[in-house]
Amino acid sequence: MPKYLKKEPNSTESQPIQVLEIINYFLHTAYSGFLIVSVQDGYVVKMEKTERFTITAKSRQGSYVKIEKPKEKHPLCVRILTELQDIRYGQLIIRLDNGQVDHLEKTEKRRIHEFEGVDGAGI
């Protein structure tokens, strides 16, 4: 069993190092787009990256392609990991615009068996 699965769900150590690397790389290299991180049982199970490229007169002078691996952690990595730790089931969407984090969107879902109504019926 991998060592990260022995930790409590939603702790920073419980996520595989690849998750942290992908988030950090996306924050450093993407210019516009979003990263959707899906969580089940407190563990990241899927990540979807969508990056947009808009070709304008200004952007033609520069380069969109960044290949190098970032040397340091992005300043918002800690904040993003904190938000990720609060999710048991759901998604965290990181939106970028002009190379900056535009906003974080957290969608948390609950399992039916966690809620009970009249006569034990799920809500």
Coordinates of C-alpha atoms in Angstrom, one line a residue:
M1 CA 0.0 0.0 0.0
P2 CA 1.5 3.4 -0.9
K3 CA 2.5 5.5 2.1
Y4 CA 0.1 8.4 1.2
L5 CA -2.9 6.1 1.5
K6 CA -2.0 5.4 5.2
K7 CA -2.5 9.0 6.2
E8 CA -5.8 10.6 7.1
P9 CA -7.9 11.7 4.1
N10 CA -7.6 15.4 3.3
S11 CA -4.2 15.9 4.9
T12 CA -1.5 17.4 2.7
E13 CA 0.5 14.1 3.1
S14 CA -2.5 12.0 1.9
Q15 CA -2.4 13.4 -1.6
P16 CA 0.2 11.8 -4.0
I17 CA 3.1 14.1 -4.9
Q18 CA 1.9 14.1 -8.5
V19 CA -1.2 16.0 -7.5
L20 CA 0.8 18.8 -5.9
E21 CA 3.2 18.9 -8.8
I22 CA 0.4 19.2 -11.4
I23 CA -1.3 22.0 -9.4
N24 CA 2.0 23.9 -9.0
Y25 CA 3.0 23.4 -12.7
F26 CA -0.4 24.6 -13.9
L27 CA -0.3 27.7 -11.7
H28 CA 3.2 28.6 -13.0
T29 CA 2.7 27.8 -16.7
A30 CA -0.9 28.3 -17.7
Y31 CA -2.0 31.7 -18.9
S32 CA -5.8 31.3 -19.2
G33 CA -8.0 28.3 -18.4
F34 CA -9.0 26.1 -15.5
L35 CA -8.0 23.0 -13.6
I36 CA -10.8 20.8 -12.1
V37 CA -9.7 18.7 -9.2
S38 CA -12.2 15.9 -8.3
V39 CA -12.2 14.5 -4.8
Q40 CA -13.8 11.3 -3.4
D41 CA -13.5 10.0 0.1
G42 CA -11.0 12.8 0.8
Y43 CA -8.6 11.7 -2.0
V44 CA -8.0 13.3 -5.4
V45 CA -9.3 10.8 -8.0
K46 CA -9.2 13.0 -11.2
M47 CA -7.8 16.2 -12.5
E48 CA -8.9 17.9 -15.7
K49 CA -7.0 20.8 -17.3
T50 CA -8.3 23.1 -19.9
E51 CA -6.0 25.8 -21.2
R52 CA -7.1 28.6 -23.6
F53 CA -4.9 30.4 -26.0
T54 CA -6.1 33.7 -27.5
I55 CA -3.9 34.9 -30.4
T56 CA -3.8 38.7 -30.5
A57 CA -1.4 41.2 -31.9
K58 CA 0.2 41.6 -28.4
S59 CA 0.5 37.8 -27.8
R60 CA 2.2 37.2 -31.2
Q61 CA 5.3 38.8 -29.9
G62 CA 5.7 36.5 -26.9
S63 CA 5.6 32.8 -26.4
Y64 CA 2.9 30.7 -24.9
V65 CA 5.0 27.6 -24.5
K66 CA 6.7 27.1 -21.2
I67 CA 8.4 23.7 -20.8
E68 CA 10.6 24.1 -17.7
K69 CA 9.6 22.7 -14.4
P70 CA 8.9 25.5 -11.8
K71 CA 11.7 25.7 -9.2
E72 CA 9.6 27.0 -6.3
K73 CA 6.1 26.6 -5.1
H74 CA 3.5 29.1 -6.3
P75 CA 2.4 31.5 -3.5
L76 CA -1.2 30.3 -3.7
C77 CA -0.3 26.5 -3.4
V78 CA -0.9 26.6 0.3
R79 CA -4.3 28.3 0.0
I80 CA -5.4 25.8 -2.7
L81 CA -4.2 22.8 -0.6
T82 CA -6.1 24.2 2.4
E83 CA -9.3 24.5 0.3
L84 CA -8.7 20.9 -1.0
Q85 CA -8.4 19.5 2.5
D86 CA -11.9 20.7 3.4
I87 CA -13.5 18.6 0.6
R88 CA -14.6 15.0 1.3
Y89 CA -16.7 14.6 -1.9
G90 CA -16.7 17.3 -4.6
Q91 CA -14.6 19.5 -6.8
L92 CA -12.2 22.4 -6.6
I93 CA -12.0 24.5 -9.8
I94 CA -9.0 26.8 -10.2
R95 CA -9.6 29.5 -12.8
L96 CA -6.7 31.4 -14.4
D97 CA -6.9 34.6 -16.4
N98 CA -3.9 36.6 -17.7
G99 CA -1.5 34.3 -15.8
Q100 CA -3.1 35.0 -12.4
V101 CA -5.6 33.0 -10.4
D102 CA -9.0 34.6 -11.1
H103 CA -10.9 32.6 -8.5
L104 CA -11.3 29.3 -6.7
E105 CA -14.7 27.5 -6.9
K106 CA -15.4 24.8 -4.4
T107 CA -18.3 22.4 -4.9
E108 CA -18.9 20.0 -2.0
K109 CA -21.3 17.1 -2.2
R110 CA -22.8 14.9 0.5
R111 CA -23.7 11.2 0.5
I112 CA -27.3 10.4 1.0
H113 CA -26.6 8.0 4.0
E114 CA -25.2 11.0 5.9
F115 CA -28.7 12.6 6.0
E116 CA -31.8 11.0 7.5
G117 CA -35.3 12.3 7.4
V118 CA -38.6 10.9 8.9
D119 CA -38.4 7.1 9.6
G120 CA -34.7 7.0 8.6
A121 CA -35.4 7.9 4.9
G122 CA -32.6 9.6 3.1
I123 CA -33.2 13.2 2.0

